[in-house]
mmCIF file of C-alpha atoms and ligand atoms in Angstrom:
data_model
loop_
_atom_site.group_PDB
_atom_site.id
_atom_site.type_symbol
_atom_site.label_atom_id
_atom_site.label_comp_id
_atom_site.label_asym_id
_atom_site.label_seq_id
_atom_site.Cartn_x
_atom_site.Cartn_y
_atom_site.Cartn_z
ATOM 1 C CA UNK A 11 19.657 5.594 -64.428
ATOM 2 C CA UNK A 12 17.232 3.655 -62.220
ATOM 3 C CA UNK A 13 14.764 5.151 -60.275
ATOM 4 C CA UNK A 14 15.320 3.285 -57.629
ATOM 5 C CA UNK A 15 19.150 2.647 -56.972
ATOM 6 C CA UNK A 16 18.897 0.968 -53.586
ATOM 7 C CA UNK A 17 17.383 -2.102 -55.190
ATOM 8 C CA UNK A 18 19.974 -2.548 -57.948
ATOM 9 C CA UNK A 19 22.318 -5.262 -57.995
ATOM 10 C CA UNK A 20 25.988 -4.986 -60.124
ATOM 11 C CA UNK A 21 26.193 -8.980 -61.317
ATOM 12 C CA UNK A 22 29.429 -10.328 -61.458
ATOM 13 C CA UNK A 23 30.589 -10.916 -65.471
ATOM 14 C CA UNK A 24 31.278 -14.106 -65.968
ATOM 15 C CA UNK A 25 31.699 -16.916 -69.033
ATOM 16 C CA UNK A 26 28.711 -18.029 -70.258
ATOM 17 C CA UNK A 27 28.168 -22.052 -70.708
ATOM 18 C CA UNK A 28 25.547 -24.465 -71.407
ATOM 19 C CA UNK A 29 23.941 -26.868 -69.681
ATOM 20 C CA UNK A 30 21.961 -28.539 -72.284
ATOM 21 C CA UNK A 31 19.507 -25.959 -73.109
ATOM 22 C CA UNK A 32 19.877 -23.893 -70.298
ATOM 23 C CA UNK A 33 22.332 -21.231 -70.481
ATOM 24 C CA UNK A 34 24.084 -20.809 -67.164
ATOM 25 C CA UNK A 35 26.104 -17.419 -66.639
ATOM 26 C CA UNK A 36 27.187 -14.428 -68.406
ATOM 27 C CA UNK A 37 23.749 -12.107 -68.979
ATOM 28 C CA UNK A 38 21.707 -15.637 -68.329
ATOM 29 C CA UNK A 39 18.435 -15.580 -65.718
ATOM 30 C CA UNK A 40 20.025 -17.202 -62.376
ATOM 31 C CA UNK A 41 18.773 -20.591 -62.513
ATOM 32 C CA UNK A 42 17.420 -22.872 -59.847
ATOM 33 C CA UNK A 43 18.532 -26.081 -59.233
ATOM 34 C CA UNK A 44 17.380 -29.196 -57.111
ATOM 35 C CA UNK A 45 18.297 -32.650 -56.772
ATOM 36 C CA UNK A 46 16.353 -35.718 -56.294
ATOM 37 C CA UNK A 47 16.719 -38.371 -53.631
ATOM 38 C CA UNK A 48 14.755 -41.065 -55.316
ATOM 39 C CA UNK A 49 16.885 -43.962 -56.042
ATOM 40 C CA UNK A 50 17.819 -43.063 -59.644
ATOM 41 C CA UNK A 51 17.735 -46.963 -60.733
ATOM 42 C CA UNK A 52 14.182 -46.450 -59.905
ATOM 43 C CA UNK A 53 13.513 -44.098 -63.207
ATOM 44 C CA UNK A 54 9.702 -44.353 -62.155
ATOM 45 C CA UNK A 55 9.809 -42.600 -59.237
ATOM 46 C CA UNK A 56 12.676 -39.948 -60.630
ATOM 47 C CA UNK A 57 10.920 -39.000 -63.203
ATOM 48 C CA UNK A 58 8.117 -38.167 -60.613
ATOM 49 C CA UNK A 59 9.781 -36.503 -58.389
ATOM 50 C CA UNK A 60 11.466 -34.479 -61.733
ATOM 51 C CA UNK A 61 7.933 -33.653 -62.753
ATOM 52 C CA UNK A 62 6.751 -32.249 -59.174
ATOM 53 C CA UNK A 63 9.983 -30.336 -59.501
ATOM 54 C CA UNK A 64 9.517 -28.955 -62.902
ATOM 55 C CA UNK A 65 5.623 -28.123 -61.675
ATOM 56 C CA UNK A 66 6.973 -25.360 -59.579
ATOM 57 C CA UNK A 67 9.863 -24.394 -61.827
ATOM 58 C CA UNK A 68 13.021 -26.196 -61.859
ATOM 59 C CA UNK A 69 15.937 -24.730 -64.345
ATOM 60 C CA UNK A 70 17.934 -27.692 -63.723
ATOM 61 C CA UNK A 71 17.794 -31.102 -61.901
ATOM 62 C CA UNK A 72 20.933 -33.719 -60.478
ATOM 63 C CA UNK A 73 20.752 -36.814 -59.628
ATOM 64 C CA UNK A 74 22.840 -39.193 -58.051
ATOM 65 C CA UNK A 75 24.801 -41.775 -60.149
ATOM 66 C CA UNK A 76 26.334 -44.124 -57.283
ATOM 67 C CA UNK A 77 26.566 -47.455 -59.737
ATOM 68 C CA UNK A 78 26.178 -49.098 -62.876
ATOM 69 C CA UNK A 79 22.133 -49.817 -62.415
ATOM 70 C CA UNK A 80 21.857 -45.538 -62.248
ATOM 71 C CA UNK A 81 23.286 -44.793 -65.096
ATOM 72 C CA UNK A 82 21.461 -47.540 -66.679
ATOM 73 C CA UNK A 83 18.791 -45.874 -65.741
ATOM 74 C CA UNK A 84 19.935 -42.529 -67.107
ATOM 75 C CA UNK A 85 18.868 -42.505 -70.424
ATOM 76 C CA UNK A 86 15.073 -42.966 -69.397
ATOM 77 C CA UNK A 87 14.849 -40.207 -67.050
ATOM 78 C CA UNK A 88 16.966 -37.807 -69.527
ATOM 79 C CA UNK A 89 14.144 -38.424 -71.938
ATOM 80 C CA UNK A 90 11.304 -38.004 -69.641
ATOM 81 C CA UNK A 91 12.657 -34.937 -68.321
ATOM 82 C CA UNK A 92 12.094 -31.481 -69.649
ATOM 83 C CA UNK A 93 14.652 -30.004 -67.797
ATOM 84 C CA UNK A 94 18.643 -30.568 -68.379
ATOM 85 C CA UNK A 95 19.664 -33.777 -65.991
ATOM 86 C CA UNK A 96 23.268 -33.139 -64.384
ATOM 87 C CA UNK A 97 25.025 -36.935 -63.233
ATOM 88 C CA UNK A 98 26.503 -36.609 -59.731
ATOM 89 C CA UNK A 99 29.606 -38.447 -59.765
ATOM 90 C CA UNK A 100 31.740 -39.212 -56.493
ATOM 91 C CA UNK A 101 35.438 -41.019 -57.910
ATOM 92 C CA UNK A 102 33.785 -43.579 -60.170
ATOM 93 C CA UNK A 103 35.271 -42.493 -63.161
ATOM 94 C CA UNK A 104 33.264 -44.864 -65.360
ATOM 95 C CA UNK A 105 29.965 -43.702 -64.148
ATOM 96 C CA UNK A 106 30.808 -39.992 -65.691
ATOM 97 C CA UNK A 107 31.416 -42.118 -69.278
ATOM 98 C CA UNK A 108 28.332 -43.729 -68.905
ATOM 99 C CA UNK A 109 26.090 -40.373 -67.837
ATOM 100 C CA UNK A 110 27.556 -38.815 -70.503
ATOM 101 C CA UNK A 111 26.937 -41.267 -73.234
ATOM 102 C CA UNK A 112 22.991 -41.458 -71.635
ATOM 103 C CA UNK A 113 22.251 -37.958 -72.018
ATOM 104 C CA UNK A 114 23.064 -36.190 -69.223
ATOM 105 C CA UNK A 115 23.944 -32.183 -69.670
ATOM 106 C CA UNK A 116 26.333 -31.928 -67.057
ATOM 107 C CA UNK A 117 28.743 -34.049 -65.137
ATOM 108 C CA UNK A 118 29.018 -32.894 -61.326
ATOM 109 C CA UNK A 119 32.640 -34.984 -60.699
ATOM 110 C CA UNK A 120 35.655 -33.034 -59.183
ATOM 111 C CA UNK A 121 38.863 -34.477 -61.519
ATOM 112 C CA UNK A 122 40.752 -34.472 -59.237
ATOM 113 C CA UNK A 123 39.151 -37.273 -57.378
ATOM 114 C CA UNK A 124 39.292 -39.633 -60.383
ATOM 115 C CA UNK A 125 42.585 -41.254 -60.060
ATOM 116 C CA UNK A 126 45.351 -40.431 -63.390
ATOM 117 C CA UNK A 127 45.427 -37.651 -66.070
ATOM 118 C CA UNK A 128 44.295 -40.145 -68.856
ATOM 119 C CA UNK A 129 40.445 -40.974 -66.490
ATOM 120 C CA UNK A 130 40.571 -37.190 -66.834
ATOM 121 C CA UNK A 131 41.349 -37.464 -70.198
ATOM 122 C CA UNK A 132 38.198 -39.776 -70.747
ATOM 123 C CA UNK A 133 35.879 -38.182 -68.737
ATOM 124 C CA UNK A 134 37.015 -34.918 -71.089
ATOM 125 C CA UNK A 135 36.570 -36.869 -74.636
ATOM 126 C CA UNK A 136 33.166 -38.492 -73.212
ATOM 127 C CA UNK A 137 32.202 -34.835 -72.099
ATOM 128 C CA UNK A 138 32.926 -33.406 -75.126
ATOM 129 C CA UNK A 139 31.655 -36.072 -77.332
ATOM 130 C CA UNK A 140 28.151 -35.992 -75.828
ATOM 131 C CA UNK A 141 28.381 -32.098 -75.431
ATOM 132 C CA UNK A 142 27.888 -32.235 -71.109
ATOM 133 C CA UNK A 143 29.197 -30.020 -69.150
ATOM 134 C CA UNK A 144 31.355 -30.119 -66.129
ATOM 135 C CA UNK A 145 30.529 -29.317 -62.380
ATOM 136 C CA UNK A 146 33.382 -28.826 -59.937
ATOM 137 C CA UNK A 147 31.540 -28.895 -56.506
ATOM 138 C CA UNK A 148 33.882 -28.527 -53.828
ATOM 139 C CA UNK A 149 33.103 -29.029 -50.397
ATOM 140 C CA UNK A 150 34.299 -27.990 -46.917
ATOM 141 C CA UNK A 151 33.209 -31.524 -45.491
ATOM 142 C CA UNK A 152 35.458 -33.122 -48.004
ATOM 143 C CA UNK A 153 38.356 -31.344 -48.619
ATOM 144 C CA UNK A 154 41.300 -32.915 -50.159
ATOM 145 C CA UNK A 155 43.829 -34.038 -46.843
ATOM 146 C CA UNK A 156 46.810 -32.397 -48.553
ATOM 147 C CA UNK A 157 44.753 -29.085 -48.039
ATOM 148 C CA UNK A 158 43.556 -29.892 -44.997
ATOM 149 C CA UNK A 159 47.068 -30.913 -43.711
ATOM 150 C CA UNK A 160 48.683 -26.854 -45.194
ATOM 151 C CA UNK A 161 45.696 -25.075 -43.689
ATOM 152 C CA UNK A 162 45.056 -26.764 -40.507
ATOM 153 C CA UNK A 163 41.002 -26.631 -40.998
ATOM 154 C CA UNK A 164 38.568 -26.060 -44.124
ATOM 155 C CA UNK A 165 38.912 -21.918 -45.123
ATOM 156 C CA UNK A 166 38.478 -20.120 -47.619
ATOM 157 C CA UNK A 167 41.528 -19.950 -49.138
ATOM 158 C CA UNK A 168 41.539 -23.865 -49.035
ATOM 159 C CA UNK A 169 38.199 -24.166 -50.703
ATOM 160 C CA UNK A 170 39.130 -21.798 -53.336
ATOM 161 C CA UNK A 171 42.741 -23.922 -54.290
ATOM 162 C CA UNK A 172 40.825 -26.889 -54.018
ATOM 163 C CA UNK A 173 38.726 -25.459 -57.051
ATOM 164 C CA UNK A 174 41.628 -24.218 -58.624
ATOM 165 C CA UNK A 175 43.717 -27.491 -58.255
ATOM 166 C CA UNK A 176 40.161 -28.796 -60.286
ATOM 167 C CA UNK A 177 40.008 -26.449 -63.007
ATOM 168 C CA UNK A 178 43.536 -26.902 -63.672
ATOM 169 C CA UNK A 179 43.212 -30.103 -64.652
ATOM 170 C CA UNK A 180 40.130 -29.704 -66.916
ATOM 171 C CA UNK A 181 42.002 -26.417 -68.613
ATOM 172 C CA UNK A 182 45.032 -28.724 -69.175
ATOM 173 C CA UNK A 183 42.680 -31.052 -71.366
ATOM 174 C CA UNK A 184 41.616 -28.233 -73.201
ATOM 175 C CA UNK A 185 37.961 -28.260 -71.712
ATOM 176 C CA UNK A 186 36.210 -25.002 -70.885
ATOM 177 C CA UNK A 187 32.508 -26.116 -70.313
ATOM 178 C CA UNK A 188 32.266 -26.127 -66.200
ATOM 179 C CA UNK A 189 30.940 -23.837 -63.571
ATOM 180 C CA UNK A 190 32.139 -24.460 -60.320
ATOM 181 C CA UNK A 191 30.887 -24.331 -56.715
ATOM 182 C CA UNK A 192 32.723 -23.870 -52.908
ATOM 183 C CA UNK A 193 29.835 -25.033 -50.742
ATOM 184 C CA UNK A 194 30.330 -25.110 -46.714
ATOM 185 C CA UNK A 195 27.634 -25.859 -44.141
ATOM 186 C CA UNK A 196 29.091 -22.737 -42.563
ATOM 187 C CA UNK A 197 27.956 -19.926 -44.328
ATOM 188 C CA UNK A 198 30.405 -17.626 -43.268
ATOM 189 C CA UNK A 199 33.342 -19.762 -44.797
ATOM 190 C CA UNK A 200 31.099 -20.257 -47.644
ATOM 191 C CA UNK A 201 30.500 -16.435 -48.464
ATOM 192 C CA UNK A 202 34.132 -15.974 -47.915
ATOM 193 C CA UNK A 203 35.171 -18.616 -50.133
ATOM 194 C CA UNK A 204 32.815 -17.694 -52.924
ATOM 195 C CA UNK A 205 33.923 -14.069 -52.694
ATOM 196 C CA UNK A 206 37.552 -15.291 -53.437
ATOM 197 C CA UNK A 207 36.662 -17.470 -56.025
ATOM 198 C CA UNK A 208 34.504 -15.199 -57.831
ATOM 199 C CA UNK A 209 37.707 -12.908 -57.798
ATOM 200 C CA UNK A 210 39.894 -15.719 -58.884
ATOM 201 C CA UNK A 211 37.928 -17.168 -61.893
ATOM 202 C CA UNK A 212 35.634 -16.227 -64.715
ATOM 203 C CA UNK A 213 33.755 -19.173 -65.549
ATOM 204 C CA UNK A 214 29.950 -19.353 -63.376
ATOM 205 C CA UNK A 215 28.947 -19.947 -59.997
ATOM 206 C CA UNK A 216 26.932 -22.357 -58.393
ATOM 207 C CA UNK A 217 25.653 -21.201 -55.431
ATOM 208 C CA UNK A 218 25.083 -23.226 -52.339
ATOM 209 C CA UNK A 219 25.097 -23.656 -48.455
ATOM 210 C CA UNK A 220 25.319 -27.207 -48.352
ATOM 211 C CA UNK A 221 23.882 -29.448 -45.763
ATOM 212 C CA UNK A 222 21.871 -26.451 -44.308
ATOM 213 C CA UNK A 223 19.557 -28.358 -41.769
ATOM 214 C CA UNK A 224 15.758 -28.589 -41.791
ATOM 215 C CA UNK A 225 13.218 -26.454 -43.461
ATOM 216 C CA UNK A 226 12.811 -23.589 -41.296
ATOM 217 C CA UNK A 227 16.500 -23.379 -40.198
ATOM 218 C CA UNK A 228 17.824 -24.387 -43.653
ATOM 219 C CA UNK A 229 15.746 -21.824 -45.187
ATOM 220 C CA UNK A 230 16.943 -19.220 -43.526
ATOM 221 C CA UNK A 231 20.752 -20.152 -43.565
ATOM 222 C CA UNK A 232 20.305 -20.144 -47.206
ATOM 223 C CA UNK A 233 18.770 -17.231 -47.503
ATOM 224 C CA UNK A 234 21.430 -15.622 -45.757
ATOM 225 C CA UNK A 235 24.275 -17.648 -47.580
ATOM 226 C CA UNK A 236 22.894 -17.700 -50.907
ATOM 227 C CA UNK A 237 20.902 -14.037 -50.406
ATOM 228 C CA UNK A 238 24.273 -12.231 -49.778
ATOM 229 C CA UNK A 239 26.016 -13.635 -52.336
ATOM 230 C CA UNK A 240 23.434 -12.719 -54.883
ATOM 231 C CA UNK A 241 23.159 -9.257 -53.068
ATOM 232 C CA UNK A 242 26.910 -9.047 -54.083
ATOM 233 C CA UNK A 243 26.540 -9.886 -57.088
ATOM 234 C CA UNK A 244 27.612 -13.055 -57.049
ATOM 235 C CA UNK A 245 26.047 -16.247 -58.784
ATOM 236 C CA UNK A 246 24.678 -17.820 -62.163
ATOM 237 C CA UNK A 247 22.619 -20.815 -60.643
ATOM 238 C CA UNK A 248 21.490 -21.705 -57.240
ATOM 239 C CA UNK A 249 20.635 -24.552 -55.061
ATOM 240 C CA UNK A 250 19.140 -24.468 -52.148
ATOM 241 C CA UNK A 251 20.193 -27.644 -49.650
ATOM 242 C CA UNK A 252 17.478 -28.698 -47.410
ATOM 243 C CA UNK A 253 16.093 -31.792 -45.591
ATOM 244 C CA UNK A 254 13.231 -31.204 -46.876
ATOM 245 C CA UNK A 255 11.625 -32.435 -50.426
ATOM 246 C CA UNK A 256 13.428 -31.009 -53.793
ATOM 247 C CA UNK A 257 10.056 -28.859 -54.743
ATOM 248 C CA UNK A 258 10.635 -27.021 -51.704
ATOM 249 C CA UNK A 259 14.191 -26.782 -52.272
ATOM 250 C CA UNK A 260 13.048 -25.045 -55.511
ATOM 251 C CA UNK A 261 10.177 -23.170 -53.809
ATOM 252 C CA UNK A 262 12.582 -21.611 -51.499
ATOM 253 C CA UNK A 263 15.556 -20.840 -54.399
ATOM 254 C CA UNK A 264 13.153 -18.758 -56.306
ATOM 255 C CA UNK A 265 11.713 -17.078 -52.985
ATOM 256 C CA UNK A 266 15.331 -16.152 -52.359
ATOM 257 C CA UNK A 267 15.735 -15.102 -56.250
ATOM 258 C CA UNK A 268 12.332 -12.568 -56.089
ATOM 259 C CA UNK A 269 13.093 -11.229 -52.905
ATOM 260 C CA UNK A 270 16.229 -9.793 -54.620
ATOM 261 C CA UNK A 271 14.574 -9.066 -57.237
ATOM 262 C CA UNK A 272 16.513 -11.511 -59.499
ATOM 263 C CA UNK A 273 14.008 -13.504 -61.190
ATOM 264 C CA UNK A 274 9.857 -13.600 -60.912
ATOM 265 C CA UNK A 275 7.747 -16.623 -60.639
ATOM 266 C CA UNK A 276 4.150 -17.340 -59.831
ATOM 267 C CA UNK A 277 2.437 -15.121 -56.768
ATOM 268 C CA UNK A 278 4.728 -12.808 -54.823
ATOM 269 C CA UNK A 279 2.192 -12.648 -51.648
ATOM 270 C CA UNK A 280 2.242 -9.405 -49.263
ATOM 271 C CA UNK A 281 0.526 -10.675 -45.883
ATOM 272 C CA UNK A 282 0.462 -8.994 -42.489
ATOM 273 C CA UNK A 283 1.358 -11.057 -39.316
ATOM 274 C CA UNK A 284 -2.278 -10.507 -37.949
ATOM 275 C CA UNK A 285 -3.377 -9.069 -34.669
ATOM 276 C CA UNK A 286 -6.304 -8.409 -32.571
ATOM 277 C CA UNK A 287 -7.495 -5.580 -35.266
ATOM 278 C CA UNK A 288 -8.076 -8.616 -38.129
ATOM 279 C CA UNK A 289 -11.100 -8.649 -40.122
ATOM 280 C CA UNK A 290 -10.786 -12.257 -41.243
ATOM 281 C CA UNK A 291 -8.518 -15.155 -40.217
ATOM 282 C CA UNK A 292 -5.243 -14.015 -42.084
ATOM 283 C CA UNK A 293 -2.898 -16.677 -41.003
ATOM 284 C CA UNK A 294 -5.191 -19.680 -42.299
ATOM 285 C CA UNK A 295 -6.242 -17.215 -45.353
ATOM 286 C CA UNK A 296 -2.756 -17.175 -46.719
ATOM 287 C CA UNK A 297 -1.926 -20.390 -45.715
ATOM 288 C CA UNK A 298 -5.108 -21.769 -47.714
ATOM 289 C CA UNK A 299 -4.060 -19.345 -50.708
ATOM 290 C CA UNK A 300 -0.627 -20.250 -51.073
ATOM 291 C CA UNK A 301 -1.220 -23.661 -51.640
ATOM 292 C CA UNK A 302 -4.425 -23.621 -53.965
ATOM 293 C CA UNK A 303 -2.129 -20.839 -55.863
ATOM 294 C CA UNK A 304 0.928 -22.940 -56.326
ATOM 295 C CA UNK A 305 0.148 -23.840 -60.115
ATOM 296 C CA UNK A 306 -0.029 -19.944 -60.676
ATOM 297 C CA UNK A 307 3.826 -19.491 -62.683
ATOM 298 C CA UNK A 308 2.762 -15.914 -63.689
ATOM 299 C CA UNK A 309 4.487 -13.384 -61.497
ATOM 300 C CA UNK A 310 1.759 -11.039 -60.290
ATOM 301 C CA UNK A 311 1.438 -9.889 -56.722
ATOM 302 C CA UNK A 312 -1.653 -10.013 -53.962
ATOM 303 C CA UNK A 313 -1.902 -8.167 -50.537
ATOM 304 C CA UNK A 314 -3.469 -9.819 -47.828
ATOM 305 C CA UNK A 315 -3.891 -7.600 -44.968
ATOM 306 C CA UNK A 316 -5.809 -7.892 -41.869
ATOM 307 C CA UNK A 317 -7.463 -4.295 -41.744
ATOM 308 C CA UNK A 318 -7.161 -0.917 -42.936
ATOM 309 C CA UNK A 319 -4.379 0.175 -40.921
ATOM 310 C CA UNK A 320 -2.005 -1.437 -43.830
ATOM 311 C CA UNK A 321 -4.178 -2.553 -46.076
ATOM 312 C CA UNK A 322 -5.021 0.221 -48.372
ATOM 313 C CA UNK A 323 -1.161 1.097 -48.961
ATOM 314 C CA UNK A 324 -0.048 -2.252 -49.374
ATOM 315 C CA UNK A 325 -3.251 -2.502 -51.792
ATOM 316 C CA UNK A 326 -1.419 0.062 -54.443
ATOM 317 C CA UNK A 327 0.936 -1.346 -54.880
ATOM 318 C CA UNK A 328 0.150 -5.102 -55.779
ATOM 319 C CA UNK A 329 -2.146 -6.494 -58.734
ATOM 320 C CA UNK A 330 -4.600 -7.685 -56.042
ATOM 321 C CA UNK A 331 -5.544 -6.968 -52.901
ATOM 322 C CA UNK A 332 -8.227 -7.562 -50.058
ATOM 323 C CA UNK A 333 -7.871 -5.710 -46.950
ATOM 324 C CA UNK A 334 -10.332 -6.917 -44.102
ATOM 325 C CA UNK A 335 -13.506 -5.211 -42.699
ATOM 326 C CA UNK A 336 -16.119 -5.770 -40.754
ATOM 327 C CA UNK A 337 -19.085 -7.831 -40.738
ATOM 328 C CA UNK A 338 -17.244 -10.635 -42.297
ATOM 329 C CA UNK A 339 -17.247 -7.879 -45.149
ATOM 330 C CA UNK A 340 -14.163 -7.382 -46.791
ATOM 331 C CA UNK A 341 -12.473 -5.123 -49.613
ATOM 332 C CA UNK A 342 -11.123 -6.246 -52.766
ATOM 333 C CA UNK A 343 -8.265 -3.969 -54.611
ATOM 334 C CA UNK A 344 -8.028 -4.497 -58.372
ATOM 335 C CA UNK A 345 -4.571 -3.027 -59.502
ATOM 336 C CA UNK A 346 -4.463 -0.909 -56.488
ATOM 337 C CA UNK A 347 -8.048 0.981 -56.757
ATOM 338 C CA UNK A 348 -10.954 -0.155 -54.224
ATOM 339 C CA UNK A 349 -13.223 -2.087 -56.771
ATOM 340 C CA UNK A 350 -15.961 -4.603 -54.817
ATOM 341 C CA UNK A 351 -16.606 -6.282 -51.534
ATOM 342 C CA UNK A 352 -16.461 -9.744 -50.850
ATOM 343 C CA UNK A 353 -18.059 -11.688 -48.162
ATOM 344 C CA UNK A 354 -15.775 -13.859 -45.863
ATOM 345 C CA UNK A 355 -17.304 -17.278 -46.884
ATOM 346 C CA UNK A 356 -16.859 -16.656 -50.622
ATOM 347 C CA UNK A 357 -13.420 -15.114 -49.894
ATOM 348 C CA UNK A 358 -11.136 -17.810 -50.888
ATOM 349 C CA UNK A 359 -12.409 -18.795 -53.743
ATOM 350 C CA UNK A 360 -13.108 -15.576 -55.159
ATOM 351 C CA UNK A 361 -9.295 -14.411 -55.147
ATOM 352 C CA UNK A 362 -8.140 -17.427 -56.644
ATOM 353 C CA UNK A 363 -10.669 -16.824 -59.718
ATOM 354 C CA UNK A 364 -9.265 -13.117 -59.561
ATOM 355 C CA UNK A 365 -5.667 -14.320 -59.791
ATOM 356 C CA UNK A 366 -6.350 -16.608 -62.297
ATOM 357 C CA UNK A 367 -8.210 -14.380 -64.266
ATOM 358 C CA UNK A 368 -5.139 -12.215 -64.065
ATOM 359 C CA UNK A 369 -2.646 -14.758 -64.686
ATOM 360 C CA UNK A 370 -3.999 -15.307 -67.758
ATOM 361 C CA UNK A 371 -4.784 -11.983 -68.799
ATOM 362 C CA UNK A 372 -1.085 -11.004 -68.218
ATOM 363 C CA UNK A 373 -0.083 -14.136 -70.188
ATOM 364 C CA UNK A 374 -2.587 -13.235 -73.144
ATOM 365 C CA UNK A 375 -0.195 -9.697 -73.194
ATOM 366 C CA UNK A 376 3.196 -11.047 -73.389
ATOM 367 C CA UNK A 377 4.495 -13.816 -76.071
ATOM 368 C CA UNK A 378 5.639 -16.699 -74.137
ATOM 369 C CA UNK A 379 9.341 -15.297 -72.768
ATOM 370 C CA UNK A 380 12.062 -18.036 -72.926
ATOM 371 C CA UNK A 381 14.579 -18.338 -69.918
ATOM 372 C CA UNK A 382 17.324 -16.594 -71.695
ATOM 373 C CA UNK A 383 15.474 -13.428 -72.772
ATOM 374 C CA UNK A 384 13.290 -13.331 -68.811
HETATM 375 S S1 LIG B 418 -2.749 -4.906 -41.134
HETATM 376 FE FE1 LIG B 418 -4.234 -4.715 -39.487
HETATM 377 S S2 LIG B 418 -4.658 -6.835 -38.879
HETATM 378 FE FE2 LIG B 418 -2.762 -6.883 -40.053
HETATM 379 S S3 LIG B 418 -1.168 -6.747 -38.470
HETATM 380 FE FE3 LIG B 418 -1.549 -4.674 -39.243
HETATM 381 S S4 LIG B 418 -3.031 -3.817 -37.813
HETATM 382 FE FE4 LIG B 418 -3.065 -6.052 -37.511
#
């Protein structure tokens, strides 16, 4: 029995697929997903924008596949990438034949949009020929008008027979492979609808609050969308929505997944807000820190704290921690136990050698962990 209950989450069961490599439900790590807004028949700057993605961790990555010269395109950036490419497909049916047969892992195309049973029937073949998997997004700002028309406005009960209306048709071709998300840019009626779903369904979840606003605003929303969800127990892969570029969509996904405790990445920072009792200048010490520790992918924690009011206790219980004195003289925990001072103009860079330093001497300890086993 855990020791401490309050923090444990019951995950929903569900099917387990693949996305390429990636294995996306069942006892699988929730993954994090972006997208890229580069134009994708610009494979140059895709693949850049991939590789700033994959920097901070990326499971997964869509792109857009509006026309012919995208998919052309395809096959490039599924070789450049390390990460499985998923082909967002709005009604073109031909585009989804063409992502599959250029590599992508996953098709994000709703088959019911397609036109007949026999464009579902390709899309199916190409699917399973190339071995992608499906993605059923559907969304409250497009809801099909025959659903609008029985439930007078988007719900949740519409979302959730628009998905099943979906899956139908990919079950009645025999095809199993697809995860399937209700996404709203009202959280509420996205909670609601994912909670039905998740009820109604086995296969996995992709989380999302779409069209969530700006960074600050979006951030939030998400975190209470997607956070409550996951708090639930609901949800094999994520995507945060933002206006804001894809590596902080992905910066934000897995600061929603180690808040809960889901997954751990990089430097889980403890800070205090600051006040008059400060020792150093904690706002512009964090902010300096965060950035110059963004290549850091081993989880390991640091305290920052202003003074010894907090400092000490917040000290134990991370891997690193500096608590500010005075003089510009300042103390440095080493897993929890006062160990050295540190002057305030050396301050920076000495706890990004120290984290370092730790990084790799927590990587030296543990084999390389692949996604499945995390
Ligand atoms: S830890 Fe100290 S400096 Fe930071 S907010 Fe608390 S009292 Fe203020």
């Amino acid at each position: 029995m855990s020791l401490r209950p309050w923090r444990d989450i019951a995950r929903r069961q569900s099917r387990q697929i693949m996305v390429g490599n990636v294995p996306v439900g069942g006892d699988a790590p929730v993954t994090v997903q972006t997208m890229t807004n580069t134009p994708t028949s610009d494979p140059g700057a895709t693949i850049d924008q991939i590789r700033r993605c994959e920097d901070v961790g990326v499971d997964i990555i869509r792109v857009s596949c509006p026309d012919v010269e995208s998919t052309a395109a395809l096959g490039q950036i599924v070789r450049a990438a390390k990460v499985p490419i998923v082909a967002d497909i709005h009604f073109h049916y031909k585009r989804a034949l063409e992502a599959a047969d250029a590599g992508a892992a996953c098709l994000r195309i709703n088959p019911g949009n397609i036109g007949s049973s026999a464009r579902v029937a390709e899309v199916v073949r190409a699917a399973k020929a190339n071995g992608c998997a499906i993605r059923i997004g559907v969304n409250g700002g497009s809801l099909e008008k025959d659903l609008l028309e029985k439930y007078g406005e988007p719900c949740p009960e519409a979302l959730v027979e628009s998905a099943l209306d979906h899956i139908k048709l990919l079950q009645d071709h025999d095809f199993h492979e697809y995860k399937v998300a209700v996404k709203a840019s009202d959280h509420f009626l996205a909670v609601a609808a994912y909670q039905q779903l998740a009820d109604a369904v086995d296969c996995p979840l992709h989380l999302g609050i779409t069209e969530a606003g700006g960074f600050v605003g979006g951030t939030v929303k998400s975190a209470i969308g997607i956070g409550s969800l996951l708090w639930f127990g609901i949800g094999d892969t994520i995507r945060v929505s933002l206006s804001a570029e894809p590596e902080d969509e992905v910066r934000v996904g897995y600061e929603i997944l180690k808040t809960l405790g889901i997954r751990t990445r990089g430097v889980r920072v403890v800070s205090c807000p600051s006040c008059a009792r400060q020792g150093f200048d904690v706002i512009r010490t964090v902010q300096t820190l965060e950035e110059r520790l963004k290549h850091i992918s081993t989880p390991l924690s640091l305290s920052i704290l202003g003074c010894v009011v907090n400092g000490p206790g917040e000290a134990r219980e991370t891997d690193i921690g500096i608590t500010g004195g005075g003089n510009g003289k300042h103390m440095v925990y080493l897993s929890g136990v006062t160990d050295h001072h540190v002057q305030d103009e050396s301050m920076i860079d000495h706890i990004v050698k120290l984290v370092e330093a730790k990084a790799a001497e927590i990587e030296a300890e543990t084999t390389d962990t692949p996604i499945a086993a995390e």
